[in-house]
């Protein structure tokens, strides 16, 4: 009886020690508008968990093009205008830790930074725990004409804005975030274009 009790107590202790199934996301450092990015989510599964759902909220208008190394095809849902991809992994003998890799088309109109949000749900944790790791995908800083590279064309565009020949594009050309496009921003883009930044 006592032995059984000790066993039970240690079992409870064990499950408290590893009481959460969690996910960690890896994003690339930057994206190129019109390009494709690869996102990876590593899911660490608690021993004994038989079902795991991974939910991922993508920036609006971003569409998954392909999923690899996943437990099952992604299911697409909509929630309050958000596009959500979810994956379910089930194993009555206990799910082992796994990872999901998916690719997304980046709209050619994309600019600035984008947030990612997702959660990992289990039977014991129906509210889910938020996926940690990377959650911000940064734009290609200084790429004013959206062609995927920062080069002299971007420097010239920024210079034209700084001297009043073109309408300033604060979102793309105000690199130092001071609310105006001036010569400091031109110098920053110049430094990026020649690999100094
Ligand atoms: Ca460019
Ligand atoms: Ca500025």
mmCIF file of C-alpha atoms and ligand atoms in Angstrom:
data_model
loop_
_atom_site.group_PDB
_atom_site.id
_atom_site.type_symbol
_atom_site.label_atom_id
_atom_site.label_comp_id
_atom_site.label_asym_id
_atom_site.label_seq_id
_atom_site.Cartn_x
_atom_site.Cartn_y
_atom_site.Cartn_z
ATOM 1 C CA UNK A 1 0.000 0.000 0.000
ATOM 2 C CA UNK A 2 2.740 2.413 1.088
ATOM 3 C CA UNK A 3 4.837 1.474 -1.910
ATOM 4 C CA UNK A 4 1.918 2.131 -4.195
ATOM 5 C CA UNK A 5 1.354 5.534 -2.580
ATOM 6 C CA UNK A 6 5.000 6.515 -2.965
ATOM 7 C CA UNK A 7 4.818 5.439 -6.592
ATOM 8 C CA UNK A 8 1.714 7.577 -7.129
ATOM 9 C CA UNK A 9 3.260 10.597 -5.400
ATOM 10 C CA UNK A 10 6.423 10.295 -7.474
ATOM 11 C CA UNK A 11 4.319 9.967 -10.624
ATOM 12 C CA UNK A 12 2.459 13.185 -9.759
ATOM 13 C CA UNK A 13 5.773 14.857 -8.981
ATOM 14 C CA UNK A 14 7.119 13.696 -12.320
ATOM 15 C CA UNK A 15 4.178 15.097 -14.250
ATOM 16 C CA UNK A 16 4.501 18.426 -12.409
ATOM 17 C CA UNK A 17 8.146 18.635 -13.414
ATOM 18 C CA UNK A 18 7.269 18.238 -17.092
ATOM 19 C CA UNK A 19 3.789 19.690 -16.976
ATOM 20 C CA UNK A 20 3.826 21.612 -20.226
ATOM 21 C CA UNK A 21 3.980 20.859 -23.894
ATOM 22 C CA UNK A 22 5.611 23.837 -25.566
ATOM 23 C CA UNK A 23 6.520 25.180 -28.990
ATOM 24 C CA UNK A 24 9.426 27.321 -30.172
ATOM 25 C CA UNK A 25 9.355 29.176 -33.495
ATOM 26 C CA UNK A 26 12.296 30.008 -35.765
ATOM 27 C CA UNK A 27 11.867 32.753 -38.367
ATOM 28 C CA UNK A 28 14.374 34.036 -40.928
ATOM 29 C CA UNK A 29 16.027 37.376 -40.073
ATOM 30 C CA UNK A 30 14.263 39.280 -42.873
ATOM 31 C CA UNK A 31 11.915 38.699 -45.811
ATOM 32 C CA UNK A 32 11.743 39.858 -49.415
ATOM 33 C CA UNK A 33 8.349 41.047 -50.724
ATOM 34 C CA UNK A 34 7.101 38.541 -53.312
ATOM 35 C CA UNK A 35 9.455 35.870 -51.966
ATOM 36 C CA UNK A 36 8.979 32.771 -49.830
ATOM 37 C CA UNK A 37 10.057 32.277 -46.233
ATOM 38 C CA UNK A 38 10.476 29.062 -44.248
ATOM 39 C CA UNK A 39 9.159 28.857 -40.697
ATOM 40 C CA UNK A 40 9.951 26.075 -38.243
ATOM 41 C CA UNK A 41 8.153 25.231 -35.006
ATOM 42 C CA UNK A 42 9.787 22.733 -32.658
ATOM 43 C CA UNK A 43 7.223 21.131 -30.345
ATOM 44 C CA UNK A 44 8.446 19.579 -27.118
ATOM 45 C CA UNK A 45 5.788 17.129 -25.928
ATOM 46 C CA UNK A 46 5.208 16.098 -22.354
ATOM 47 C CA UNK A 47 5.497 12.329 -21.709
ATOM 48 C CA UNK A 48 2.097 10.663 -21.867
ATOM 49 C CA UNK A 49 0.323 13.362 -23.897
ATOM 50 C CA UNK A 50 -1.799 11.647 -26.553
ATOM 51 C CA UNK A 51 -2.943 14.599 -28.631
ATOM 52 C CA UNK A 52 -1.338 17.915 -29.595
ATOM 53 C CA UNK A 53 -2.780 20.769 -31.656
ATOM 54 C CA UNK A 54 -0.494 23.490 -32.975
ATOM 55 C CA UNK A 55 -2.236 26.707 -34.028
ATOM 56 C CA UNK A 56 -0.454 29.401 -35.958
ATOM 57 C CA UNK A 57 -1.877 32.857 -36.758
ATOM 58 C CA UNK A 58 -0.279 34.309 -39.864
ATOM 59 C CA UNK A 59 -0.177 37.956 -40.918
ATOM 60 C CA UNK A 60 -3.364 38.656 -42.910
ATOM 61 C CA UNK A 61 -3.098 37.872 -46.665
ATOM 62 C CA UNK A 62 -0.091 35.611 -46.116
ATOM 63 C CA UNK A 63 -0.665 32.111 -47.482
ATOM 64 C CA UNK A 64 1.119 28.859 -46.668
ATOM 65 C CA UNK A 65 2.501 27.407 -49.893
ATOM 66 C CA UNK A 66 3.866 24.134 -48.604
ATOM 67 C CA UNK A 67 4.250 22.192 -45.377
ATOM 68 C CA UNK A 68 6.976 19.669 -44.739
ATOM 69 C CA UNK A 69 7.799 17.318 -41.834
ATOM 70 C CA UNK A 70 4.355 17.755 -40.356
ATOM 71 C CA UNK A 71 2.106 15.256 -38.605
ATOM 72 C CA UNK A 72 -0.823 15.848 -40.958
ATOM 73 C CA UNK A 73 -1.879 18.415 -43.554
ATOM 74 C CA UNK A 74 -2.625 21.802 -42.065
ATOM 75 C CA UNK A 75 -6.242 22.729 -41.541
ATOM 76 C CA UNK A 76 -7.154 26.280 -42.405
ATOM 77 C CA UNK A 77 -9.582 28.152 -40.188
ATOM 78 C CA UNK A 78 -10.732 31.731 -39.957
ATOM 79 C CA UNK A 79 -11.266 33.476 -36.665
ATOM 80 C CA UNK A 80 -12.331 37.111 -36.605
ATOM 81 C CA UNK A 81 -10.733 37.762 -39.998
ATOM 82 C CA UNK A 82 -7.484 36.016 -39.025
ATOM 83 C CA UNK A 83 -6.183 33.142 -41.077
ATOM 84 C CA UNK A 84 -5.159 30.321 -38.750
ATOM 85 C CA UNK A 85 -3.345 27.151 -39.678
ATOM 86 C CA UNK A 86 -3.627 24.214 -37.317
ATOM 87 C CA UNK A 87 -1.964 20.836 -37.170
ATOM 88 C CA UNK A 88 -3.085 17.852 -35.095
ATOM 89 C CA UNK A 89 -0.839 15.055 -33.936
ATOM 90 C CA UNK A 90 -2.407 12.081 -32.187
ATOM 91 C CA UNK A 91 -0.953 8.855 -30.800
ATOM 92 C CA UNK A 92 -2.755 6.741 -28.191
ATOM 93 C CA UNK A 93 0.634 5.518 -26.939
ATOM 94 C CA UNK A 94 1.895 9.083 -26.393
ATOM 95 C CA UNK A 95 3.019 11.691 -28.904
ATOM 96 C CA UNK A 96 6.753 12.166 -29.209
ATOM 97 C CA UNK A 97 8.298 15.602 -29.702
ATOM 98 C CA UNK A 98 8.094 16.763 -33.318
ATOM 99 C CA UNK A 99 8.615 19.756 -35.544
ATOM 100 C CA UNK A 100 6.577 21.536 -38.186
ATOM 101 C CA UNK A 101 8.187 23.287 -41.121
ATOM 102 C CA UNK A 102 6.115 25.394 -43.479
ATOM 103 C CA UNK A 103 6.705 27.880 -46.268
ATOM 104 C CA UNK A 104 4.750 31.057 -46.847
ATOM 105 C CA UNK A 105 4.404 33.290 -49.856
ATOM 106 C CA UNK A 106 5.134 36.872 -48.850
ATOM 107 C CA UNK A 107 2.776 39.276 -50.653
ATOM 108 C CA UNK A 108 4.629 41.612 -53.018
ATOM 109 C CA UNK A 109 2.931 44.527 -51.237
ATOM 110 C CA UNK A 110 4.539 43.550 -47.893
ATOM 111 C CA UNK A 111 6.539 46.204 -46.070
ATOM 112 C CA UNK A 112 7.710 46.777 -42.509
ATOM 113 C CA UNK A 113 7.672 44.239 -39.695
ATOM 114 C CA UNK A 114 5.141 41.430 -39.205
ATOM 115 C CA UNK A 115 4.077 39.578 -36.062
ATOM 116 C CA UNK A 116 3.486 35.868 -35.731
ATOM 117 C CA UNK A 117 1.413 34.336 -32.968
ATOM 118 C CA UNK A 118 0.647 30.721 -32.204
ATOM 119 C CA UNK A 119 -0.110 28.274 -29.443
ATOM 120 C CA UNK A 120 0.261 24.611 -28.555
ATOM 121 C CA UNK A 121 -2.802 22.901 -27.057
ATOM 122 C CA UNK A 122 -3.232 19.541 -25.340
ATOM 123 C CA UNK A 123 -6.104 17.785 -23.594
ATOM 124 C CA UNK A 124 -4.686 18.873 -20.214
ATOM 125 C CA UNK A 125 -4.052 22.413 -21.457
ATOM 126 C CA UNK A 126 -6.987 23.343 -23.740
ATOM 127 C CA UNK A 127 -6.166 27.069 -23.529
ATOM 128 C CA UNK A 128 -2.745 26.289 -24.904
ATOM 129 C CA UNK A 129 0.637 27.805 -24.227
ATOM 130 C CA UNK A 130 1.989 30.510 -26.504
ATOM 131 C CA UNK A 131 4.699 29.512 -28.958
ATOM 132 C CA UNK A 132 7.949 31.145 -27.844
ATOM 133 C CA UNK A 133 11.067 32.023 -29.825
ATOM 134 C CA UNK A 134 10.887 34.351 -32.834
ATOM 135 C CA UNK A 135 7.642 36.262 -33.299
ATOM 136 C CA UNK A 136 8.679 39.286 -35.367
ATOM 137 C CA UNK A 137 9.683 39.055 -39.006
ATOM 138 C CA UNK A 138 11.558 42.151 -40.131
ATOM 139 C CA UNK A 139 11.366 43.761 -43.527
ATOM 140 C CA UNK A 140 14.439 44.114 -45.645
ATOM 141 C CA UNK A 141 15.524 47.374 -44.018
ATOM 142 C CA UNK A 142 16.512 49.995 -46.572
ATOM 143 C CA UNK A 143 15.031 48.187 -49.577
ATOM 144 C CA UNK A 144 12.890 51.126 -50.654
ATOM 145 C CA UNK A 145 12.015 49.862 -54.144
ATOM 146 C CA UNK A 146 11.136 46.345 -52.856
ATOM 147 C CA UNK A 147 13.384 44.420 -55.237
ATOM 148 C CA UNK A 148 14.917 42.283 -52.499
ATOM 149 C CA UNK A 149 18.317 43.994 -52.344
ATOM 150 C CA UNK A 150 19.600 47.183 -50.779
ATOM 151 C CA UNK A 151 21.727 48.925 -53.383
ATOM 152 C CA UNK A 152 22.484 52.287 -54.976
ATOM 153 C CA UNK A 153 18.925 52.590 -56.414
ATOM 154 C CA UNK A 154 17.593 52.666 -52.858
ATOM 155 C CA UNK A 155 20.210 55.224 -51.838
ATOM 156 C CA UNK A 156 19.134 57.478 -54.739
ATOM 157 C CA UNK A 157 15.414 57.078 -53.898
ATOM 158 C CA UNK A 158 16.147 57.997 -50.282
ATOM 159 C CA UNK A 159 18.279 60.955 -51.361
ATOM 160 C CA UNK A 160 15.435 62.244 -53.571
ATOM 161 C CA UNK A 161 13.095 62.059 -50.560
ATOM 162 C CA UNK A 162 15.643 63.767 -48.301
ATOM 163 C CA UNK A 163 16.034 66.751 -50.655
ATOM 164 C CA UNK A 164 12.316 67.040 -51.388
ATOM 165 C CA UNK A 165 12.280 65.714 -54.970
ATOM 166 C CA UNK A 166 10.054 62.755 -54.024
ATOM 167 C CA UNK A 167 7.298 62.264 -51.476
ATOM 168 C CA UNK A 168 8.951 60.844 -48.301
ATOM 169 C CA UNK A 169 7.992 57.237 -47.533
ATOM 170 C CA UNK A 170 8.358 57.188 -43.754
ATOM 171 C CA UNK A 171 7.593 53.448 -43.420
ATOM 172 C CA UNK A 172 10.442 52.452 -45.714
ATOM 173 C CA UNK A 173 12.963 55.294 -45.714
ATOM 174 C CA UNK A 174 13.002 56.582 -42.124
ATOM 175 C CA UNK A 175 15.668 54.135 -40.983
ATOM 176 C CA UNK A 176 16.563 55.872 -37.727
ATOM 177 C CA UNK A 177 12.882 56.213 -36.735
ATOM 178 C CA UNK A 178 12.949 59.941 -36.025
ATOM 179 C CA UNK A 179 9.852 60.687 -38.110
ATOM 180 C CA UNK A 180 11.579 62.390 -41.053
ATOM 181 C CA UNK A 181 13.552 61.273 -44.092
ATOM 182 C CA UNK A 182 16.787 63.226 -44.229
ATOM 183 C CA UNK A 183 20.480 62.836 -44.958
ATOM 184 C CA UNK A 184 21.034 60.606 -41.870
ATOM 185 C CA UNK A 185 18.724 58.019 -43.439
ATOM 186 C CA UNK A 186 20.505 58.324 -46.805
ATOM 187 C CA UNK A 187 23.814 57.630 -45.074
ATOM 188 C CA UNK A 188 22.364 54.612 -43.253
ATOM 189 C CA UNK A 189 21.070 53.109 -46.515
ATOM 190 C CA UNK A 190 24.386 53.864 -48.196
ATOM 191 C CA UNK A 191 26.221 52.048 -45.392
ATOM 192 C CA UNK A 192 23.872 49.033 -45.695
ATOM 193 C CA UNK A 193 24.282 48.974 -49.503
ATOM 194 C CA UNK A 194 28.088 48.790 -49.279
ATOM 195 C CA UNK A 195 27.974 46.215 -46.491
ATOM 196 C CA UNK A 196 29.110 48.486 -43.652
ATOM 197 C CA UNK A 197 25.931 47.859 -41.623
HETATM 198 CA CA1 LIG B 1 16.193 47.782 -53.487
HETATM 199 CA CA1 LIG B 2 15.028 59.628 -40.239
#
